[in-house]
Amino acid sequence: MILKTEKVGHFGIIDNLTSLDIYLYKIEKAMRNKNILLFGSTGFIGRSLSKRLLADGNKLICPVRNPSRVKRNILSGDIGQIDVVNFDLQNLDTIENLIQQSDVVINLIGLLFEKNNFSFELAHFLLPKKISTFSEKHSKPFLHISSLGSTFQSKSNYLVSKKMGEEFIQSNNSNYIIVRPSVVYGEEDNFINQFGKMAKILPFLPLFKNGETQFQPIYVNDLSLMIFNLVKNFQKYKNKNIPAVGHEIFTFKEILSHIFQSLQKKERFINIPSFFAILQGKIMEKLPKPLFTYDQYVTLSHDSIHEGGSKIVSEIIDKDLSSMKLVTAQYLNKFIDRV
């Protein structure tokens, strides 16, 4: 005889469950709730992804160099759902034990500009190399975030280092997914917001390469949902290199024009000659938090688009992709001059 029961808990009231139902429910819950090792949890993409993973009941192991930065994520989860651990870049072998404890490994770490103790090579190649090697050794699924424009055919150390990381993973791992985003936008991004600030205070915005470089921006919430669904369906997408793009393609100039329009300002551009942009980048990159670097100038010379990529992303997230103009107009609001 199968017993009937009623359960009240975190997931609400479940009436008239049979003992078999309860058994299957526990199995399903155990399969769904994983220990996920998340590198880059405090970053722009990491904060959005953390909220999704925590809401799904997973436990996060978050290696961080500054534990205080993860407090915002802790507020999104239940007590004990986030395990914050110190992360020493000078001793990468310590991450092996963390990988052994995890069910899935995700690497979101990326740099926009180099720092004295944190180079593009370390962030985008040496660190992913170490993580992927240990993930392979212990048979852990590994999801890695790279960049859509990664290539060896560039003078950009950022793009070359991203490609180096991709190549190593593809050549040495048997259970990986590589996601390659174009520009990622959202309320806390460092792209749309940066130019929004500049449009508010500067007499003009600079155009590099005549503003003709093309981008296919993706909303951070769409990207985090994409990563979330890839983790849940890892076997379906394993050993693939997947683009992460929105459904619209914009030139750099079109993006800046949208910013001016959102700020209710007249468009004001100035074409920056290559030699001056290079000089400006090399000077500004010496600052602790540079607004612009030589490497970023080189990166802006490469298109970041993928034909057919938006269809792939839409299928993975099972919904239409967000509109960049609609989303960004809402948070660019804060830069509008108030009378």
mmCIF file of C-alpha atoms in Angstrom:
data_model
loop_
_atom_site.group_PDB
_atom_site.id
_atom_site.type_symbol
_atom_site.label_atom_id
_atom_site.label_comp_id
_atom_site.label_asym_id
_atom_site.label_seq_id
_atom_site.Cartn_x
_atom_site.Cartn_y
_atom_site.Cartn_z
ATOM 1 C CA MET A 1 0.000 0.000 0.000
ATOM 2 C CA ILE A 2 1.322 3.472 -0.961
ATOM 3 C CA LEU A 3 0.968 5.958 1.838
ATOM 4 C CA LYS A 4 -0.475 9.431 1.285
ATOM 5 C CA THR A 5 0.935 12.503 2.970
ATOM 6 C CA GLU A 6 1.026 16.270 2.803
ATOM 7 C CA LYS A 7 4.176 18.381 2.807
ATOM 8 C CA VAL A 8 4.550 22.022 3.743
ATOM 9 C CA GLY A 9 7.963 23.590 3.222
ATOM 10 C CA HIS A 10 10.140 26.026 1.346
ATOM 11 C CA PHE A 11 8.495 25.131 -1.939
ATOM 12 C CA GLY A 12 4.937 25.622 -0.681
ATOM 13 C CA ILE A 13 2.119 23.152 0.058
ATOM 14 C CA ILE A 14 2.137 19.892 -1.884
ATOM 15 C CA ASP A 15 -1.121 18.021 -1.265
ATOM 16 C CA ASN A 16 -1.693 14.277 -1.265
ATOM 17 C CA LEU A 17 1.787 13.128 -2.231
ATOM 18 C CA THR A 18 2.354 9.368 -2.407
ATOM 19 C CA SER A 19 5.547 7.946 -0.918
ATOM 20 C CA LEU A 20 6.743 7.351 -4.479
ATOM 21 C CA ASP A 21 6.032 11.007 -5.320
ATOM 22 C CA ILE A 22 8.098 12.094 -2.325
ATOM 23 C CA TYR A 23 10.957 9.815 -3.332
ATOM 24 C CA LEU A 24 10.976 11.165 -6.896
ATOM 25 C CA TYR A 25 10.686 14.726 -5.580
ATOM 26 C CA LYS A 26 13.757 14.237 -3.389
ATOM 27 C CA ILE A 27 15.711 12.738 -6.286
ATOM 28 C CA GLU A 28 14.744 15.643 -8.555
ATOM 29 C CA LYS A 29 15.656 18.178 -5.876
ATOM 30 C CA ALA A 30 19.022 16.541 -5.266
ATOM 31 C CA MET A 31 19.780 16.631 -8.988
ATOM 32 C CA ARG A 32 18.730 20.261 -9.252
ATOM 33 C CA ASN A 33 20.535 21.653 -6.218
ATOM 34 C CA LYS A 34 24.249 21.583 -6.948
ATOM 35 C CA ASN A 35 27.460 22.803 -5.396
ATOM 36 C CA ILE A 36 28.597 25.337 -7.977
ATOM 37 C CA LEU A 37 32.097 26.784 -7.935
ATOM 38 C CA LEU A 38 31.739 30.300 -9.326
ATOM 39 C CA PHE A 39 34.818 32.330 -10.190
ATOM 40 C CA GLY A 40 33.944 35.989 -10.759
ATOM 41 C CA SER A 41 30.844 36.065 -8.554
ATOM 42 C CA THR A 42 31.354 39.714 -7.593
ATOM 43 C CA GLY A 43 31.526 41.000 -11.164
ATOM 44 C CA PHE A 44 28.827 42.480 -13.381
ATOM 45 C CA ILE A 45 27.787 39.159 -14.930
ATOM 46 C CA GLY A 46 28.524 37.248 -11.731
ATOM 47 C CA ARG A 47 26.024 39.195 -9.630
ATOM 48 C CA SER A 48 23.215 38.529 -12.109
ATOM 49 C CA LEU A 49 24.082 34.834 -12.431
ATOM 50 C CA SER A 50 24.473 34.369 -8.648
ATOM 51 C CA LYS A 51 20.894 35.513 -8.056
ATOM 52 C CA ARG A 52 19.557 32.937 -10.522
ATOM 53 C CA LEU A 53 21.626 30.086 -9.130
ATOM 54 C CA LEU A 54 20.704 30.916 -5.537
ATOM 55 C CA ALA A 55 16.996 31.248 -6.343
ATOM 56 C CA ASP A 56 17.164 27.748 -7.817
ATOM 57 C CA GLY A 57 18.422 26.386 -4.498
ATOM 58 C CA ASN A 58 22.046 25.779 -5.470
ATOM 59 C CA LYS A 59 24.962 26.297 -3.106
ATOM 60 C CA LEU A 60 27.687 28.637 -4.373
ATOM 61 C CA ILE A 61 31.364 28.363 -3.591
ATOM 62 C CA CYS A 62 32.811 31.802 -4.359
ATOM 63 C CA PRO A 63 36.603 32.262 -4.446
ATOM 64 C CA VAL A 64 37.289 35.984 -4.068
ATOM 65 C CA ARG A 65 40.334 38.155 -3.482
ATOM 66 C CA ASN A 66 38.251 40.564 -1.400
ATOM 67 C CA PRO A 67 35.595 38.675 0.622
ATOM 68 C CA SER A 68 33.757 41.888 1.584
ATOM 69 C CA ARG A 69 32.731 42.397 -2.065
ATOM 70 C CA VAL A 70 30.499 39.318 -2.037
ATOM 71 C CA LYS A 71 28.136 40.724 0.621
ATOM 72 C CA ARG A 72 25.634 41.911 -2.000
ATOM 73 C CA ASN A 73 25.274 38.350 -3.265
ATOM 74 C CA ILE A 74 24.844 36.932 0.234
ATOM 75 C CA LEU A 75 21.716 39.040 0.632
ATOM 76 C CA SER A 76 20.176 37.098 -2.269
ATOM 77 C CA GLY A 77 20.546 33.662 -0.708
ATOM 78 C CA ASP A 78 19.555 31.701 2.380
ATOM 79 C CA ILE A 79 21.931 31.197 5.308
ATOM 80 C CA GLY A 80 24.678 28.784 4.301
ATOM 81 C CA GLN A 81 23.952 29.032 0.576
ATOM 82 C CA ILE A 82 27.167 30.922 -0.204
ATOM 83 C CA ASP A 83 30.598 29.773 0.901
ATOM 84 C CA VAL A 84 33.079 32.636 0.450
ATOM 85 C CA VAL A 85 36.720 31.543 0.285
ATOM 86 C CA ASN A 86 39.925 33.523 -0.066
ATOM 87 C CA PHE A 87 41.504 33.292 -3.498
ATOM 88 C CA ASP A 88 45.259 33.800 -3.892
ATOM 89 C CA LEU A 89 46.354 34.540 -7.463
ATOM 90 C CA GLN A 90 49.930 33.731 -6.508
ATOM 91 C CA ASN A 91 49.021 30.164 -5.473
ATOM 92 C CA LEU A 92 46.585 28.783 -8.027
ATOM 93 C CA ASP A 93 47.094 25.158 -6.912
ATOM 94 C CA THR A 94 44.802 25.864 -3.935
ATOM 95 C CA ILE A 95 41.783 25.832 -6.255
ATOM 96 C CA GLU A 96 42.075 22.071 -6.835
ATOM 97 C CA ASN A 97 40.421 21.296 -3.494
ATOM 98 C CA LEU A 98 37.563 23.693 -4.306
ATOM 99 C CA ILE A 99 37.013 21.972 -7.640
ATOM 100 C CA GLN A 100 36.911 18.571 -5.943
ATOM 101 C CA GLN A 101 34.078 19.841 -3.685
ATOM 102 C CA SER A 102 31.978 21.146 -6.578
ATOM 103 C CA ASP A 103 29.523 19.629 -9.042
ATOM 104 C CA VAL A 104 29.985 22.306 -11.718
ATOM 105 C CA VAL A 105 32.738 24.876 -12.292
ATOM 106 C CA ILE A 106 31.994 28.286 -13.862
ATOM 107 C CA ASN A 107 34.632 30.878 -14.737
ATOM 108 C CA LEU A 108 33.473 34.467 -15.368
ATOM 109 C CA ILE A 109 36.749 36.235 -14.545
ATOM 110 C CA GLY A 110 37.780 38.882 -17.056
ATOM 111 C CA LEU A 111 39.690 42.164 -17.128
ATOM 112 C CA LEU A 112 38.922 45.325 -19.074
ATOM 113 C CA PHE A 113 42.377 46.740 -18.331
ATOM 114 C CA GLU A 114 45.531 45.296 -16.832
ATOM 115 C CA LYS A 115 46.670 45.966 -13.285
ATOM 116 C CA ASN A 116 50.100 45.697 -11.708
ATOM 117 C CA ASN A 117 49.410 42.263 -10.209
ATOM 118 C CA PHE A 118 46.751 41.062 -12.639
ATOM 119 C CA SER A 119 47.586 40.849 -16.345
ATOM 120 C CA PHE A 120 45.429 39.781 -19.301
ATOM 121 C CA GLU A 121 47.606 36.680 -19.629
ATOM 122 C CA LEU A 122 46.993 35.686 -16.013
ATOM 123 C CA ALA A 123 43.249 36.439 -16.046
ATOM 124 C CA HIS A 124 42.352 35.045 -19.473
ATOM 125 C CA PHE A 125 44.885 32.268 -20.037
ATOM 126 C CA LEU A 126 46.887 31.074 -17.020
ATOM 127 C CA LEU A 127 43.927 31.088 -14.617
ATOM 128 C CA PRO A 128 41.462 29.339 -17.015
ATOM 129 C CA LYS A 129 44.254 26.889 -17.885
ATOM 130 C CA LYS A 130 44.653 25.926 -14.223
ATOM 131 C CA ILE A 131 40.895 25.763 -13.568
ATOM 132 C CA SER A 132 40.189 23.706 -16.684
ATOM 133 C CA THR A 133 43.082 21.326 -15.968
ATOM 134 C CA PHE A 134 41.799 20.535 -12.477
ATOM 135 C CA SER A 135 38.209 20.312 -13.783
ATOM 136 C CA GLU A 136 39.300 17.724 -16.335
ATOM 137 C CA LYS A 137 41.378 15.825 -13.761
ATOM 138 C CA HIS A 138 38.354 15.489 -11.446
ATOM 139 C CA SER A 139 35.748 15.053 -14.220
ATOM 140 C CA LYS A 140 33.845 18.271 -13.431
ATOM 141 C CA PRO A 141 31.746 20.093 -16.057
ATOM 142 C CA PHE A 142 33.453 23.418 -16.822
ATOM 143 C CA LEU A 143 31.730 26.491 -18.284
ATOM 144 C CA HIS A 144 34.042 29.310 -19.357
ATOM 145 C CA ILE A 145 33.210 32.861 -20.451
ATOM 146 C CA SER A 146 35.456 34.205 -23.203
ATOM 147 C CA SER A 147 34.856 36.978 -25.751
ATOM 148 C CA LEU A 148 33.207 36.980 -29.169
ATOM 149 C CA GLY A 149 36.089 38.915 -30.713
ATOM 150 C CA SER A 150 38.885 36.689 -29.421
ATOM 151 C CA THR A 151 41.552 36.156 -32.070
ATOM 152 C CA PHE A 152 45.280 35.709 -32.614
ATOM 153 C CA GLN A 153 45.084 38.140 -35.540
ATOM 154 C CA SER A 154 45.137 41.274 -33.410
ATOM 155 C CA LYS A 155 47.489 43.600 -31.562
ATOM 156 C CA SER A 156 45.037 43.574 -28.643
ATOM 157 C CA ASN A 157 46.481 41.668 -25.689
ATOM 158 C CA TYR A 158 42.912 41.341 -24.389
ATOM 159 C CA LEU A 159 41.640 39.532 -27.499
ATOM 160 C CA VAL A 160 44.760 37.400 -27.905
ATOM 161 C CA SER A 161 44.734 36.280 -24.265
ATOM 162 C CA LYS A 162 41.038 35.396 -24.537
ATOM 163 C CA LYS A 163 41.820 33.241 -27.576
ATOM 164 C CA MET A 164 44.693 31.541 -25.758
ATOM 165 C CA GLY A 165 42.309 30.509 -22.975
ATOM 166 C CA GLU A 166 39.765 29.162 -25.452
ATOM 167 C CA GLU A 167 42.359 27.181 -27.406
ATOM 168 C CA PHE A 168 43.743 25.487 -24.307
ATOM 169 C CA ILE A 169 40.310 24.438 -23.059
ATOM 170 C CA GLN A 170 39.203 23.108 -26.442
ATOM 171 C CA SER A 171 42.433 21.128 -26.836
ATOM 172 C CA ASN A 172 42.632 19.652 -23.340
ATOM 173 C CA ASN A 173 39.106 19.291 -21.921
ATOM 174 C CA SER A 174 36.395 16.761 -22.708
ATOM 175 C CA ASN A 175 33.503 18.259 -20.737
ATOM 176 C CA TYR A 176 33.356 22.015 -21.299
ATOM 177 C CA ILE A 177 31.193 24.815 -22.675
ATOM 178 C CA ILE A 178 32.698 28.094 -23.872
ATOM 179 C CA VAL A 179 30.396 31.125 -24.086
ATOM 180 C CA ARG A 180 31.567 34.090 -26.190
ATOM 181 C CA PRO A 181 29.604 37.301 -25.470
ATOM 182 C CA SER A 182 29.618 40.468 -27.504
ATOM 183 C CA VAL A 183 29.269 43.713 -25.511
ATOM 184 C CA VAL A 184 27.203 43.049 -22.372
ATOM 185 C CA TYR A 185 24.907 45.841 -21.205
ATOM 186 C CA GLY A 186 22.837 46.356 -18.074
ATOM 187 C CA GLU A 187 22.229 48.822 -15.289
ATOM 188 C CA GLU A 188 25.751 48.421 -13.882
ATOM 189 C CA ASP A 189 27.690 47.919 -17.123
ATOM 190 C CA ASN A 190 31.011 49.591 -17.917
ATOM 191 C CA PHE A 191 30.172 50.398 -21.532
ATOM 192 C CA ILE A 192 26.856 52.210 -21.955
ATOM 193 C CA ASN A 193 27.192 53.838 -18.538
ATOM 194 C CA GLN A 194 30.731 54.989 -19.282
ATOM 195 C CA PHE A 195 29.703 56.814 -22.448
ATOM 196 C CA GLY A 196 26.562 58.088 -20.719
ATOM 197 C CA LYS A 197 28.743 59.824 -18.131
ATOM 198 C CA MET A 198 30.991 61.194 -20.857
ATOM 199 C CA ALA A 199 28.032 62.508 -22.899
ATOM 200 C CA LYS A 200 26.790 64.336 -19.811
ATOM 201 C CA ILE A 201 30.025 66.179 -19.001
ATOM 202 C CA LEU A 202 32.042 66.396 -22.230
ATOM 203 C CA PRO A 203 31.398 68.742 -25.168
ATOM 204 C CA PHE A 204 31.597 65.775 -27.560
ATOM 205 C CA LEU A 205 32.013 62.006 -27.713
ATOM 206 C CA PRO A 206 35.004 60.494 -29.523
ATOM 207 C CA LEU A 207 34.584 58.313 -32.604
ATOM 208 C CA PHE A 208 37.314 55.769 -33.236
ATOM 209 C CA LYS A 209 37.598 54.245 -36.713
ATOM 210 C CA ASN A 210 34.778 56.603 -37.759
ATOM 211 C CA GLY A 211 32.454 54.738 -35.398
ATOM 212 C CA GLU A 212 32.000 51.935 -37.948
ATOM 213 C CA THR A 213 32.888 48.982 -35.695
ATOM 214 C CA GLN A 214 29.862 46.703 -35.268
ATOM 215 C CA PHE A 215 28.550 45.201 -32.040
ATOM 216 C CA GLN A 216 25.701 42.843 -31.187
ATOM 217 C CA PRO A 217 25.071 43.725 -27.506
ATOM 218 C CA ILE A 218 23.414 41.249 -25.155
ATOM 219 C CA TYR A 219 21.482 42.149 -21.992
ATOM 220 C CA VAL A 220 23.162 40.861 -18.832
ATOM 221 C CA ASN A 221 19.916 39.229 -17.647
ATOM 222 C CA ASP A 222 19.639 37.345 -20.944
ATOM 223 C CA LEU A 223 23.272 36.259 -20.655
ATOM 224 C CA SER A 224 22.902 35.058 -17.065
ATOM 225 C CA LEU A 225 19.752 33.134 -18.022
ATOM 226 C CA MET A 226 21.676 31.606 -20.915
ATOM 227 C CA ILE A 227 24.487 30.456 -18.614
ATOM 228 C CA PHE A 228 21.931 29.189 -16.075
ATOM 229 C CA ASN A 229 20.157 27.079 -18.718
ATOM 230 C CA LEU A 230 23.446 25.786 -20.130
ATOM 231 C CA VAL A 231 24.417 24.547 -16.678
ATOM 232 C CA LYS A 232 21.058 22.799 -16.286
ATOM 233 C CA ASN A 233 21.409 21.190 -19.747
ATOM 234 C CA PHE A 234 25.166 20.708 -19.798
ATOM 235 C CA GLN A 235 25.241 17.403 -21.652
ATOM 236 C CA LYS A 236 23.171 18.814 -24.495
ATOM 237 C CA TYR A 237 25.651 21.628 -25.161
ATOM 238 C CA LYS A 238 28.934 20.097 -23.943
ATOM 239 C CA ASN A 239 32.119 20.731 -25.932
ATOM 240 C CA LYS A 240 30.579 23.614 -27.857
ATOM 241 C CA ASN A 241 31.759 27.160 -28.403
ATOM 242 C CA ILE A 242 28.573 29.251 -28.236
ATOM 243 C CA PRO A 243 28.131 32.938 -29.203
ATOM 244 C CA ALA A 244 26.204 35.184 -26.807
ATOM 245 C CA VAL A 245 24.656 38.080 -28.705
ATOM 246 C CA GLY A 246 21.503 40.151 -28.858
ATOM 247 C CA HIS A 247 19.136 40.261 -31.828
ATOM 248 C CA GLU A 248 20.266 43.696 -33.078
ATOM 249 C CA ILE A 249 23.528 44.853 -34.634
ATOM 250 C CA PHE A 250 24.703 48.427 -34.052
ATOM 251 C CA THR A 251 27.715 50.391 -35.143
ATOM 252 C CA PHE A 252 29.663 52.155 -32.426
ATOM 253 C CA LYS A 253 28.316 55.471 -33.726
ATOM 254 C CA GLU A 254 24.718 54.215 -33.596
ATOM 255 C CA ILE A 255 25.186 53.225 -29.940
ATOM 256 C CA LEU A 256 26.529 56.677 -29.078
ATOM 257 C CA SER A 257 23.673 58.319 -31.016
ATOM 258 C CA HIS A 258 21.202 56.331 -28.924
ATOM 259 C CA ILE A 259 22.933 57.556 -25.759
ATOM 260 C CA PHE A 260 22.601 61.184 -26.864
ATOM 261 C CA GLN A 261 18.945 60.637 -27.708
ATOM 262 C CA SER A 262 18.259 58.995 -24.338
ATOM 263 C CA LEU A 263 19.923 61.937 -22.581
ATOM 264 C CA GLN A 264 17.856 64.368 -24.674
ATOM 265 C CA LYS A 265 21.037 65.948 -26.002
ATOM 266 C CA LYS A 266 22.134 66.989 -29.460
ATOM 267 C CA GLU A 267 24.645 64.607 -31.052
ATOM 268 C CA ARG A 268 28.224 65.894 -30.765
ATOM 269 C CA PHE A 269 30.978 63.737 -32.237
ATOM 270 C CA ILE A 270 34.603 64.200 -33.098
ATOM 271 C CA ASN A 271 36.568 61.736 -35.201
ATOM 272 C CA ILE A 272 39.771 60.837 -33.378
ATOM 273 C CA PRO A 273 42.744 60.124 -35.714
ATOM 274 C CA SER A 274 44.409 56.783 -35.032
ATOM 275 C CA PHE A 275 47.736 58.246 -33.957
ATOM 276 C CA PHE A 276 46.030 60.522 -31.406
ATOM 277 C CA ALA A 277 43.827 57.703 -30.068
ATOM 278 C CA ILE A 278 46.915 55.515 -29.636
ATOM 279 C CA LEU A 279 48.782 58.286 -27.824
ATOM 280 C CA GLN A 280 45.769 59.059 -25.632
ATOM 281 C CA GLY A 281 45.327 55.395 -24.744
ATOM 282 C CA LYS A 282 48.987 54.901 -23.847
ATOM 283 C CA ILE A 283 48.928 57.949 -21.565
ATOM 284 C CA MET A 284 45.589 57.229 -19.870
ATOM 285 C CA GLU A 285 46.342 53.551 -19.236
ATOM 286 C CA LYS A 286 48.931 54.662 -16.664
ATOM 287 C CA LEU A 287 46.103 55.822 -14.383
ATOM 288 C CA PRO A 288 44.862 53.522 -11.551
ATOM 289 C CA LYS A 289 41.400 53.270 -13.155
ATOM 290 C CA PRO A 290 41.833 54.420 -16.748
ATOM 291 C CA LEU A 291 38.821 55.597 -18.744
ATOM 292 C CA PHE A 292 40.548 54.493 -21.918
ATOM 293 C CA THR A 293 43.561 52.368 -22.881
ATOM 294 C CA TYR A 294 45.509 51.557 -26.015
ATOM 295 C CA ASP A 295 44.285 47.975 -25.856
ATOM 296 C CA GLN A 296 40.664 49.139 -25.733
ATOM 297 C CA TYR A 297 41.289 51.272 -28.828
ATOM 298 C CA VAL A 298 42.585 48.201 -30.671
ATOM 299 C CA THR A 299 39.623 46.137 -29.449
ATOM 300 C CA LEU A 300 37.219 48.784 -30.778
ATOM 301 C CA SER A 301 38.679 48.126 -34.227
ATOM 302 C CA HIS A 302 37.257 44.582 -34.283
ATOM 303 C CA ASP A 303 33.623 43.785 -35.070
ATOM 304 C CA SER A 304 31.856 41.741 -32.391
ATOM 305 C CA ILE A 305 28.919 40.128 -34.195
ATOM 306 C CA HIS A 306 27.782 36.605 -35.063
ATOM 307 C CA GLU A 307 25.380 35.787 -37.894
ATOM 308 C CA GLY A 308 22.714 33.441 -36.566
ATOM 309 C CA GLY A 309 23.964 33.809 -33.003
ATOM 310 C CA SER A 310 20.817 35.506 -31.711
ATOM 311 C CA LYS A 311 18.692 32.547 -32.786
ATOM 312 C CA ILE A 312 20.947 30.183 -30.837
ATOM 313 C CA VAL A 313 20.713 32.320 -27.684
ATOM 314 C CA SER A 314 16.942 32.734 -27.991
ATOM 315 C CA GLU A 315 16.518 28.955 -28.218
ATOM 316 C CA ILE A 316 18.695 28.403 -25.141
ATOM 317 C CA ILE A 317 16.851 30.949 -22.971
ATOM 318 C CA ASP A 318 13.467 30.002 -24.483
ATOM 319 C CA LYS A 319 12.311 33.583 -24.976
ATOM 320 C CA ASP A 320 12.795 36.642 -27.152
ATOM 321 C CA LEU A 321 15.967 38.628 -26.585
ATOM 322 C CA SER A 322 15.752 42.038 -24.948
ATOM 323 C CA SER A 323 15.891 45.308 -26.884
ATOM 324 C CA MET A 324 19.043 47.269 -26.125
ATOM 325 C CA LYS A 325 17.426 50.645 -26.799
ATOM 326 C CA LEU A 326 14.455 49.954 -24.533
ATOM 327 C CA VAL A 327 16.525 48.601 -21.651
ATOM 328 C CA THR A 328 19.366 51.114 -21.739
ATOM 329 C CA ALA A 329 17.035 54.123 -22.091
ATOM 330 C CA GLN A 330 15.697 53.280 -18.619
ATOM 331 C CA TYR A 331 19.007 53.396 -16.782
ATOM 332 C CA LEU A 332 20.535 56.183 -18.907
ATOM 333 C CA ASN A 333 17.792 58.275 -17.326
ATOM 334 C CA LYS A 334 20.088 59.000 -14.400
ATOM 335 C CA PHE A 335 22.385 61.058 -16.643
ATOM 336 C CA ILE A 336 19.661 63.393 -17.938
ATOM 337 C CA ASP A 337 20.185 66.997 -16.837
ATOM 338 C CA ARG A 338 17.507 68.013 -14.353
ATOM 339 C CA VAL A 339 16.312 71.628 -14.195
#
